[in-house]
């Protein structure tokens, strides 16, 4: 920030604290305020009334915030035109997403970082057993130049490469399929979100948490933020498969779909 103010008289920061997914990410509204105060810079804060995320469907993002951060339990009256759909079978959803791609839609699969990453798209790291047939997919490619081709998605093979949180931030698509794993579950007994770091395969993320003095609430919020990002990448439709039936029922009840 110091170098920015050496080059400009006014700096505009578009900040969303709920896209923070690592403890090491220090760009928060409060940190910007503290910097301004320490350097004698006037700081004004404004909230956006509408946003481009999720196809200008700000009410959907607001509903997610109530679901996640307000621990909303009663059904919300959804006003968003974004289609939300729950699927019982991953392979059925996969076929549907491929049909959307064939119709000219910009489509992507997304999942939390709950499977090891071999960095080889020939290896199907994501393996989920189902009674109707196992679901197997590789992660998205690692080289940056290949990631761009994956994002554009001109070849159907790129749809079969699942994106994670690190290839979700800042991107938008027409339609997305999201795997909701049991690293984040709703507990009906305590009416709160519970996380399970043993399900997380992002070693850098987990190591940083275990070596930190972060509160449990802060850690839970990082996982909530991750799912918030994954669920807001689509402009037209979000298709969700849930590992945990209790979580599925709760989310469907609150978001009314």
PDB file of C-alpha atoms in Angstrom:
ATOM      1  CA  UNK A   1       0.000   0.000   0.000  1.00  0.00           C
ATOM      2  CA  UNK A   2       2.864   2.377   0.736  1.00  0.00           C
ATOM      3  CA  UNK A   3       4.149   2.109  -2.830  1.00  0.00           C
ATOM      4  CA  UNK A   4       0.632   2.708  -4.183  1.00  0.00           C
ATOM      5  CA  UNK A   5       0.252   5.972  -2.287  1.00  0.00           C
ATOM      6  CA  UNK A   6       3.650   7.077  -3.538  1.00  0.00           C
ATOM      7  CA  UNK A   7       2.209   6.937  -7.066  1.00  0.00           C
ATOM      8  CA  UNK A   8      -1.405   8.046  -6.548  1.00  0.00           C
ATOM      9  CA  UNK A   9      -3.379  10.519  -4.477  1.00  0.00           C
ATOM     10  CA  UNK A  10      -6.351   8.204  -4.194  1.00  0.00           C
ATOM     11  CA  UNK A  11      -6.454   4.411  -4.025  1.00  0.00           C
ATOM     12  CA  UNK A  12      -9.708   2.471  -4.480  1.00  0.00           C
ATOM     13  CA  UNK A  13      -9.765  -1.026  -2.979  1.00  0.00           C
ATOM     14  CA  UNK A  14     -12.556  -3.463  -3.857  1.00  0.00           C
ATOM     15  CA  UNK A  15     -12.461  -5.793  -0.888  1.00  0.00           C
ATOM     16  CA  UNK A  16     -14.541  -8.827   0.047  1.00  0.00           C
ATOM     17  CA  UNK A  17     -13.373 -10.265   3.367  1.00  0.00           C
ATOM     18  CA  UNK A  18     -15.438 -13.368   2.720  1.00  0.00           C
ATOM     19  CA  UNK A  19     -13.182 -14.411  -0.126  1.00  0.00           C
ATOM     20  CA  UNK A  20     -10.315 -14.802   2.333  1.00  0.00           C
ATOM     21  CA  UNK A  21      -9.373 -18.498   2.319  1.00  0.00           C
ATOM     22  CA  UNK A  22      -5.916 -18.505   3.953  1.00  0.00           C
ATOM     23  CA  UNK A  23      -4.772 -17.250   7.356  1.00  0.00           C
ATOM     24  CA  UNK A  24      -1.832 -15.571   5.625  1.00  0.00           C
ATOM     25  CA  UNK A  25      -4.115 -13.356   3.528  1.00  0.00           C
ATOM     26  CA  UNK A  26      -3.942  -9.997   5.282  1.00  0.00           C
ATOM     27  CA  UNK A  27      -6.006  -7.916   2.860  1.00  0.00           C
ATOM     28  CA  UNK A  28      -9.076  -7.188   4.970  1.00  0.00           C
ATOM     29  CA  UNK A  29     -11.174  -4.062   5.420  1.00  0.00           C
ATOM     30  CA  UNK A  30      -9.913  -3.670   8.980  1.00  0.00           C
ATOM     31  CA  UNK A  31      -6.264  -3.965   7.928  1.00  0.00           C
ATOM     32  CA  UNK A  32      -6.779  -1.296   5.252  1.00  0.00           C
ATOM     33  CA  UNK A  33      -8.371   0.974   7.865  1.00  0.00           C
ATOM     34  CA  UNK A  34      -5.461   0.417  10.235  1.00  0.00           C
ATOM     35  CA  UNK A  35      -2.942   1.208   7.492  1.00  0.00           C
ATOM     36  CA  UNK A  36      -4.760   4.423   6.606  1.00  0.00           C
ATOM     37  CA  UNK A  37      -4.935   5.522  10.229  1.00  0.00           C
ATOM     38  CA  UNK A  38      -1.253   4.766  10.832  1.00  0.00           C
ATOM     39  CA  UNK A  39      -0.246   6.864   7.810  1.00  0.00           C
ATOM     40  CA  UNK A  40      -2.635   9.758   8.390  1.00  0.00           C
ATOM     41  CA  UNK A  41      -4.723   8.931   5.319  1.00  0.00           C
ATOM     42  CA  UNK A  42      -8.468   9.551   5.315  1.00  0.00           C
ATOM     43  CA  UNK A  43     -10.400   6.359   4.650  1.00  0.00           C
ATOM     44  CA  UNK A  44     -14.028   6.065   3.525  1.00  0.00           C
ATOM     45  CA  UNK A  45     -15.816   2.720   3.358  1.00  0.00           C
ATOM     46  CA  UNK A  46     -18.819   1.972   1.148  1.00  0.00           C
ATOM     47  CA  UNK A  47     -20.885  -1.154   0.605  1.00  0.00           C
ATOM     48  CA  UNK A  48     -21.891  -2.232  -2.892  1.00  0.00           C
ATOM     49  CA  UNK A  49     -25.659  -2.326  -3.385  1.00  0.00           C
ATOM     50  CA  UNK A  50     -25.305  -4.683  -6.350  1.00  0.00           C
ATOM     51  CA  UNK A  51     -22.523  -6.813  -7.707  1.00  0.00           C
ATOM     52  CA  UNK A  52     -21.522  -8.586 -10.866  1.00  0.00           C
ATOM     53  CA  UNK A  53     -20.823 -11.849  -9.063  1.00  0.00           C
ATOM     54  CA  UNK A  54     -23.299 -14.636  -9.851  1.00  0.00           C
ATOM     55  CA  UNK A  55     -24.666 -12.721 -12.837  1.00  0.00           C
ATOM     56  CA  UNK A  56     -25.628  -9.576 -10.892  1.00  0.00           C
ATOM     57  CA  UNK A  57     -27.712 -11.789  -8.622  1.00  0.00           C
ATOM     58  CA  UNK A  58     -26.777 -10.089  -5.369  1.00  0.00           C
ATOM     59  CA  UNK A  59     -29.724 -11.573  -3.501  1.00  0.00           C
ATOM     60  CA  UNK A  60     -28.277 -15.070  -4.004  1.00  0.00           C
ATOM     61  CA  UNK A  61     -24.957 -14.028  -2.467  1.00  0.00           C
ATOM     62  CA  UNK A  62     -26.870 -12.387   0.379  1.00  0.00           C
ATOM     63  CA  UNK A  63     -28.806 -15.611   0.948  1.00  0.00           C
ATOM     64  CA  UNK A  64     -25.557 -17.588   1.085  1.00  0.00           C
ATOM     65  CA  UNK A  65     -24.204 -15.146   3.650  1.00  0.00           C
ATOM     66  CA  UNK A  66     -27.273 -15.713   5.828  1.00  0.00           C
ATOM     67  CA  UNK A  67     -26.939 -19.480   5.408  1.00  0.00           C
ATOM     68  CA  UNK A  68     -23.248 -19.516   6.291  1.00  0.00           C
ATOM     69  CA  UNK A  69     -22.490 -16.635   8.625  1.00  0.00           C
ATOM     70  CA  UNK A  70     -25.875 -15.953  10.258  1.00  0.00           C
ATOM     71  CA  UNK A  71     -26.585 -19.676  10.728  1.00  0.00           C
ATOM     72  CA  UNK A  72     -29.988 -19.170   9.127  1.00  0.00           C
ATOM     73  CA  UNK A  73     -32.337 -22.043   9.942  1.00  0.00           C
ATOM     74  CA  UNK A  74     -35.672 -20.918   8.491  1.00  0.00           C
ATOM     75  CA  UNK A  75     -36.410 -20.918   4.744  1.00  0.00           C
ATOM     76  CA  UNK A  76     -35.518 -17.755   2.864  1.00  0.00           C
ATOM     77  CA  UNK A  77     -37.756 -16.264   0.207  1.00  0.00           C
ATOM     78  CA  UNK A  78     -35.386 -16.495  -2.718  1.00  0.00           C
ATOM     79  CA  UNK A  79     -35.617 -13.643  -5.208  1.00  0.00           C
ATOM     80  CA  UNK A  80     -32.708 -14.688  -7.378  1.00  0.00           C
ATOM     81  CA  UNK A  81     -33.294 -16.014 -10.894  1.00  0.00           C
ATOM     82  CA  UNK A  82     -30.207 -18.209 -10.561  1.00  0.00           C
ATOM     83  CA  UNK A  83     -31.184 -21.858 -10.880  1.00  0.00           C
ATOM     84  CA  UNK A  84     -30.190 -24.045  -7.928  1.00  0.00           C
ATOM     85  CA  UNK A  85     -30.520 -27.779  -8.333  1.00  0.00           C
ATOM     86  CA  UNK A  86     -29.610 -30.736  -6.124  1.00  0.00           C
ATOM     87  CA  UNK A  87     -28.492 -34.039  -7.627  1.00  0.00           C
ATOM     88  CA  UNK A  88     -28.524 -37.515  -6.118  1.00  0.00           C
ATOM     89  CA  UNK A  89     -26.094 -39.052  -8.603  1.00  0.00           C
ATOM     90  CA  UNK A  90     -22.788 -37.514  -9.679  1.00  0.00           C
ATOM     91  CA  UNK A  91     -22.717 -39.333 -12.996  1.00  0.00           C
ATOM     92  CA  UNK A  92     -26.194 -38.067 -13.892  1.00  0.00           C
ATOM     93  CA  UNK A  93     -25.021 -34.550 -13.103  1.00  0.00           C
ATOM     94  CA  UNK A  94     -21.876 -35.092 -15.146  1.00  0.00           C
ATOM     95  CA  UNK A  95     -23.900 -36.100 -18.197  1.00  0.00           C
ATOM     96  CA  UNK A  96     -26.122 -33.052 -17.746  1.00  0.00           C
ATOM     97  CA  UNK A  97     -23.128 -30.706 -17.564  1.00  0.00           C
ATOM     98  CA  UNK A  98     -21.716 -32.246 -20.732  1.00  0.00           C
ATOM     99  CA  UNK A  99     -25.062 -31.653 -22.452  1.00  0.00           C
ATOM    100  CA  UNK A 100     -24.871 -27.997 -21.405  1.00  0.00           C
ATOM    101  CA  UNK A 101     -21.335 -27.770 -22.789  1.00  0.00           C
ATOM    102  CA  UNK A 102     -22.482 -29.313 -26.090  1.00  0.00           C
ATOM    103  CA  UNK A 103     -25.168 -26.613 -26.273  1.00  0.00           C
ATOM    104  CA  UNK A 104     -22.484 -23.933 -26.182  1.00  0.00           C
ATOM    105  CA  UNK A 105     -22.503 -23.134 -22.480  1.00  0.00           C
ATOM    106  CA  UNK A 106     -19.385 -22.258 -20.462  1.00  0.00           C
ATOM    107  CA  UNK A 107     -19.444 -25.014 -17.827  1.00  0.00           C
ATOM    108  CA  UNK A 108     -17.130 -26.182 -15.034  1.00  0.00           C
ATOM    109  CA  UNK A 109     -16.895 -28.758 -12.275  1.00  0.00           C
ATOM    110  CA  UNK A 110     -15.693 -27.558  -8.840  1.00  0.00           C
ATOM    111  CA  UNK A 111     -14.824 -29.333  -5.598  1.00  0.00           C
ATOM    112  CA  UNK A 112     -13.171 -28.549  -2.252  1.00  0.00           C
ATOM    113  CA  UNK A 113      -9.516 -29.559  -1.875  1.00  0.00           C
ATOM    114  CA  UNK A 114     -10.410 -32.926  -0.292  1.00  0.00           C
ATOM    115  CA  UNK A 115      -8.438 -35.239  -2.570  1.00  0.00           C
ATOM    116  CA  UNK A 116      -4.713 -35.418  -3.162  1.00  0.00           C
ATOM    117  CA  UNK A 117      -3.451 -33.644  -6.256  1.00  0.00           C
ATOM    118  CA  UNK A 118      -1.055 -35.650  -8.429  1.00  0.00           C
ATOM    119  CA  UNK A 119      -0.548 -32.734 -10.895  1.00  0.00           C
ATOM    120  CA  UNK A 120      -1.189 -35.192 -13.725  1.00  0.00           C
ATOM    121  CA  UNK A 121      -4.518 -34.921 -15.544  1.00  0.00           C
ATOM    122  CA  UNK A 122      -4.160 -38.534 -16.660  1.00  0.00           C
ATOM    123  CA  UNK A 123      -4.664 -39.586 -13.035  1.00  0.00           C
ATOM    124  CA  UNK A 124      -8.203 -39.384 -11.685  1.00  0.00           C
ATOM    125  CA  UNK A 125      -7.467 -38.156  -8.180  1.00  0.00           C
ATOM    126  CA  UNK A 126     -11.108 -37.514  -7.328  1.00  0.00           C
ATOM    127  CA  UNK A 127     -12.737 -40.887  -6.743  1.00  0.00           C
ATOM    128  CA  UNK A 128     -16.185 -41.117  -5.149  1.00  0.00           C
ATOM    129  CA  UNK A 129     -17.926 -44.442  -4.686  1.00  0.00           C
ATOM    130  CA  UNK A 130     -21.626 -44.626  -5.540  1.00  0.00           C
ATOM    131  CA  UNK A 131     -24.050 -47.520  -5.680  1.00  0.00           C
ATOM    132  CA  UNK A 132     -24.943 -46.496  -9.227  1.00  0.00           C
ATOM    133  CA  UNK A 133     -21.324 -46.347 -10.392  1.00  0.00           C
ATOM    134  CA  UNK A 134     -18.135 -44.709  -9.202  1.00  0.00           C
ATOM    135  CA  UNK A 135     -17.370 -41.102 -10.094  1.00  0.00           C
ATOM    136  CA  UNK A 136     -13.773 -40.423 -11.154  1.00  0.00           C
ATOM    137  CA  UNK A 137     -12.216 -37.169 -12.348  1.00  0.00           C
ATOM    138  CA  UNK A 138      -8.769 -35.543 -12.480  1.00  0.00           C
ATOM    139  CA  UNK A 139      -8.030 -32.115 -11.073  1.00  0.00           C
ATOM    140  CA  UNK A 140      -7.530 -29.189 -13.423  1.00  0.00           C
ATOM    141  CA  UNK A 141      -4.066 -28.848 -15.061  1.00  0.00           C
ATOM    142  CA  UNK A 142      -1.245 -27.217 -13.127  1.00  0.00           C
ATOM    143  CA  UNK A 143       0.871 -25.312 -15.742  1.00  0.00           C
ATOM    144  CA  UNK A 144      -0.379 -21.730 -16.061  1.00  0.00           C
ATOM    145  CA  UNK A 145      -0.595 -21.794 -19.851  1.00  0.00           C
ATOM    146  CA  UNK A 146      -2.682 -24.970 -19.665  1.00  0.00           C
ATOM    147  CA  UNK A 147      -4.876 -23.453 -16.953  1.00  0.00           C
ATOM    148  CA  UNK A 148      -5.907 -20.711 -19.364  1.00  0.00           C
ATOM    149  CA  UNK A 149      -6.980 -23.290 -21.944  1.00  0.00           C
ATOM    150  CA  UNK A 150      -8.828 -25.125 -19.166  1.00  0.00           C
ATOM    151  CA  UNK A 151     -10.629 -21.913 -18.223  1.00  0.00           C
ATOM    152  CA  UNK A 152     -11.665 -21.145 -21.817  1.00  0.00           C
ATOM    153  CA  UNK A 153     -12.834 -24.749 -22.116  1.00  0.00           C
ATOM    154  CA  UNK A 154     -12.986 -25.025 -25.892  1.00  0.00           C
ATOM    155  CA  UNK A 155     -12.340 -28.772 -25.681  1.00  0.00           C
ATOM    156  CA  UNK A 156     -14.801 -31.028 -23.884  1.00  0.00           C
ATOM    157  CA  UNK A 157     -11.962 -32.799 -22.069  1.00  0.00           C
ATOM    158  CA  UNK A 158     -11.442 -29.669 -19.954  1.00  0.00           C
ATOM    159  CA  UNK A 159     -14.897 -30.114 -18.424  1.00  0.00           C
ATOM    160  CA  UNK A 160     -13.716 -33.443 -17.026  1.00  0.00           C
ATOM    161  CA  UNK A 161     -10.917 -31.677 -15.116  1.00  0.00           C
ATOM    162  CA  UNK A 162     -12.307 -30.460 -11.792  1.00  0.00           C
ATOM    163  CA  UNK A 163     -11.397 -27.004 -10.517  1.00  0.00           C
ATOM    164  CA  UNK A 164     -10.587 -26.195  -6.887  1.00  0.00           C
ATOM    165  CA  UNK A 165     -10.720 -23.011  -4.826  1.00  0.00           C
ATOM    166  CA  UNK A 166      -7.444 -21.741  -6.297  1.00  0.00           C
ATOM    167  CA  UNK A 167      -8.841 -21.890  -9.838  1.00  0.00           C
ATOM    168  CA  UNK A 168     -12.203 -20.432  -8.818  1.00  0.00           C
ATOM    169  CA  UNK A 169     -11.446 -17.018  -7.356  1.00  0.00           C
ATOM    170  CA  UNK A 170     -12.243 -14.203  -9.754  1.00  0.00           C
ATOM    171  CA  UNK A 171     -13.698 -16.472 -12.458  1.00  0.00           C
ATOM    172  CA  UNK A 172     -17.257 -16.852 -13.761  1.00  0.00           C
ATOM    173  CA  UNK A 173     -19.025 -19.409 -15.909  1.00  0.00           C
ATOM    174  CA  UNK A 174     -22.534 -19.970 -17.200  1.00  0.00           C
ATOM    175  CA  UNK A 175     -23.114 -23.122 -15.174  1.00  0.00           C
ATOM    176  CA  UNK A 176     -21.221 -25.045 -12.499  1.00  0.00           C
ATOM    177  CA  UNK A 177     -21.379 -28.418 -10.820  1.00  0.00           C
ATOM    178  CA  UNK A 178     -20.209 -28.358  -7.191  1.00  0.00           C
ATOM    179  CA  UNK A 179     -19.244 -31.308  -5.002  1.00  0.00           C
ATOM    180  CA  UNK A 180     -20.082 -30.564  -1.356  1.00  0.00           C
ATOM    181  CA  UNK A 181     -17.887 -32.890   0.695  1.00  0.00           C
ATOM    182  CA  UNK A 182     -17.950 -33.591   4.430  1.00  0.00           C
ATOM    183  CA  UNK A 183     -15.156 -31.199   5.332  1.00  0.00           C
ATOM    184  CA  UNK A 184     -18.095 -28.850   5.962  1.00  0.00           C
ATOM    185  CA  UNK A 185     -21.260 -30.217   7.551  1.00  0.00           C
ATOM    186  CA  UNK A 186     -24.329 -28.803   9.230  1.00  0.00           C
ATOM    187  CA  UNK A 187     -24.917 -30.266  12.707  1.00  0.00           C
ATOM    188  CA  UNK A 188     -28.614 -30.283  13.576  1.00  0.00           C
ATOM    189  CA  UNK A 189     -27.921 -30.974  17.252  1.00  0.00           C
ATOM    190  CA  UNK A 190     -25.994 -27.750  17.829  1.00  0.00           C
ATOM    191  CA  UNK A 191     -27.447 -25.798  14.882  1.00  0.00           C
ATOM    192  CA  UNK A 192     -24.031 -24.829  13.614  1.00  0.00           C
ATOM    193  CA  UNK A 193     -21.455 -25.547  10.943  1.00  0.00           C
ATOM    194  CA  UNK A 194     -18.774 -28.126  11.713  1.00  0.00           C
ATOM    195  CA  UNK A 195     -15.519 -28.629   9.850  1.00  0.00           C
ATOM    196  CA  UNK A 196     -13.281 -31.675   9.567  1.00  0.00           C
ATOM    197  CA  UNK A 197      -9.709 -30.768   8.654  1.00  0.00           C
ATOM    198  CA  UNK A 198      -8.817 -34.457   8.337  1.00  0.00           C
ATOM    199  CA  UNK A 199     -10.800 -34.402   5.091  1.00  0.00           C
ATOM    200  CA  UNK A 200      -8.741 -31.524   3.699  1.00  0.00           C
ATOM    201  CA  UNK A 201      -5.785 -32.466   1.485  1.00  0.00           C
ATOM    202  CA  UNK A 202      -4.404 -28.938   1.126  1.00  0.00           C
ATOM    203  CA  UNK A 203      -1.305 -29.529   3.257  1.00  0.00           C
ATOM    204  CA  UNK A 204      -0.186 -25.885   3.225  1.00  0.00           C
ATOM    205  CA  UNK A 205      -3.624 -24.767   4.426  1.00  0.00           C
ATOM    206  CA  UNK A 206      -3.852 -27.367   7.191  1.00  0.00           C
ATOM    207  CA  UNK A 207      -0.249 -26.899   8.349  1.00  0.00           C
ATOM    208  CA  UNK A 208      -0.701 -23.130   8.623  1.00  0.00           C
ATOM    209  CA  UNK A 209      -3.822 -23.598  10.734  1.00  0.00           C
ATOM    210  CA  UNK A 210      -2.277 -26.151  13.086  1.00  0.00           C
ATOM    211  CA  UNK A 211       0.785 -23.978  13.651  1.00  0.00           C
ATOM    212  CA  UNK A 212      -1.292 -20.850  14.271  1.00  0.00           C
ATOM    213  CA  UNK A 213      -3.189 -19.485  17.234  1.00  0.00           C
ATOM    214  CA  UNK A 214      -6.305 -18.835  15.165  1.00  0.00           C
ATOM    215  CA  UNK A 215      -9.634 -19.277  16.901  1.00  0.00           C
ATOM    216  CA  UNK A 216     -11.982 -22.078  15.913  1.00  0.00           C
ATOM    217  CA  UNK A 217     -14.436 -19.488  14.614  1.00  0.00           C
ATOM    218  CA  UNK A 218     -11.809 -17.991  12.303  1.00  0.00           C
ATOM    219  CA  UNK A 219     -10.900 -21.420  10.935  1.00  0.00           C
ATOM    220  CA  UNK A 220     -14.556 -22.314  10.342  1.00  0.00           C
ATOM    221  CA  UNK A 221     -15.011 -19.028   8.484  1.00  0.00           C
ATOM    222  CA  UNK A 222     -12.137 -19.873   6.133  1.00  0.00           C
ATOM    223  CA  UNK A 223     -13.897 -23.104   5.136  1.00  0.00           C
ATOM    224  CA  UNK A 224     -17.226 -21.290   4.816  1.00  0.00           C
ATOM    225  CA  UNK A 225     -15.510 -18.708   2.618  1.00  0.00           C
ATOM    226  CA  UNK A 226     -14.173 -21.495   0.406  1.00  0.00           C
ATOM    227  CA  UNK A 227     -17.641 -22.905  -0.214  1.00  0.00           C
ATOM    228  CA  UNK A 228     -19.041 -19.413  -0.699  1.00  0.00           C
ATOM    229  CA  UNK A 229     -16.556 -18.862  -3.538  1.00  0.00           C
ATOM    230  CA  UNK A 230     -17.227 -22.269  -5.107  1.00  0.00           C
ATOM    231  CA  UNK A 231     -20.982 -21.664  -5.033  1.00  0.00           C
ATOM    232  CA  UNK A 232     -20.828 -18.200  -6.629  1.00  0.00           C
ATOM    233  CA  UNK A 233     -18.974 -18.918  -9.875  1.00  0.00           C
ATOM    234  CA  UNK A 234     -22.061 -19.377 -12.064  1.00  0.00           C
ATOM    235  CA  UNK A 235     -24.257 -16.806 -13.779  1.00  0.00           C
ATOM    236  CA  UNK A 236     -27.157 -19.083 -14.731  1.00  0.00           C
ATOM    237  CA  UNK A 237     -27.217 -22.314 -12.739  1.00  0.00           C
ATOM    238  CA  UNK A 238     -25.469 -24.077  -9.860  1.00  0.00           C
ATOM    239  CA  UNK A 239     -25.816 -27.842  -9.561  1.00  0.00           C
ATOM    240  CA  UNK A 240     -24.832 -29.362  -6.218  1.00  0.00           C
ATOM    241  CA  UNK A 241     -24.125 -32.901  -5.071  1.00  0.00           C
ATOM    242  CA  UNK A 242     -23.921 -33.369  -1.287  1.00  0.00           C
ATOM    243  CA  UNK A 243     -21.941 -36.036   0.507  1.00  0.00           C
ATOM    244  CA  UNK A 244     -23.828 -35.529   3.786  1.00  0.00           C
ATOM    245  CA  UNK A 245     -27.646 -35.870   3.729  1.00  0.00           C
ATOM    246  CA  UNK A 246     -28.196 -33.676   6.811  1.00  0.00           C
ATOM    247  CA  UNK A 247     -26.229 -30.850   5.207  1.00  0.00           C
ATOM    248  CA  UNK A 248     -28.120 -31.346   1.961  1.00  0.00           C
ATOM    249  CA  UNK A 249     -31.502 -31.114   3.669  1.00  0.00           C
ATOM    250  CA  UNK A 250     -30.515 -28.026   5.633  1.00  0.00           C
ATOM    251  CA  UNK A 251     -29.122 -26.136   2.633  1.00  0.00           C
ATOM    252  CA  UNK A 252     -32.103 -27.021   0.465  1.00  0.00           C
ATOM    253  CA  UNK A 253     -34.512 -25.940   3.193  1.00  0.00           C
ATOM    254  CA  UNK A 254     -32.859 -22.566   3.818  1.00  0.00           C
ATOM    255  CA  UNK A 255     -32.178 -21.697   0.171  1.00  0.00           C
ATOM    256  CA  UNK A 256     -35.578 -23.045  -0.889  1.00  0.00           C
ATOM    257  CA  UNK A 257     -34.689 -25.318  -3.813  1.00  0.00           C
TER     258      UNK A 257
END
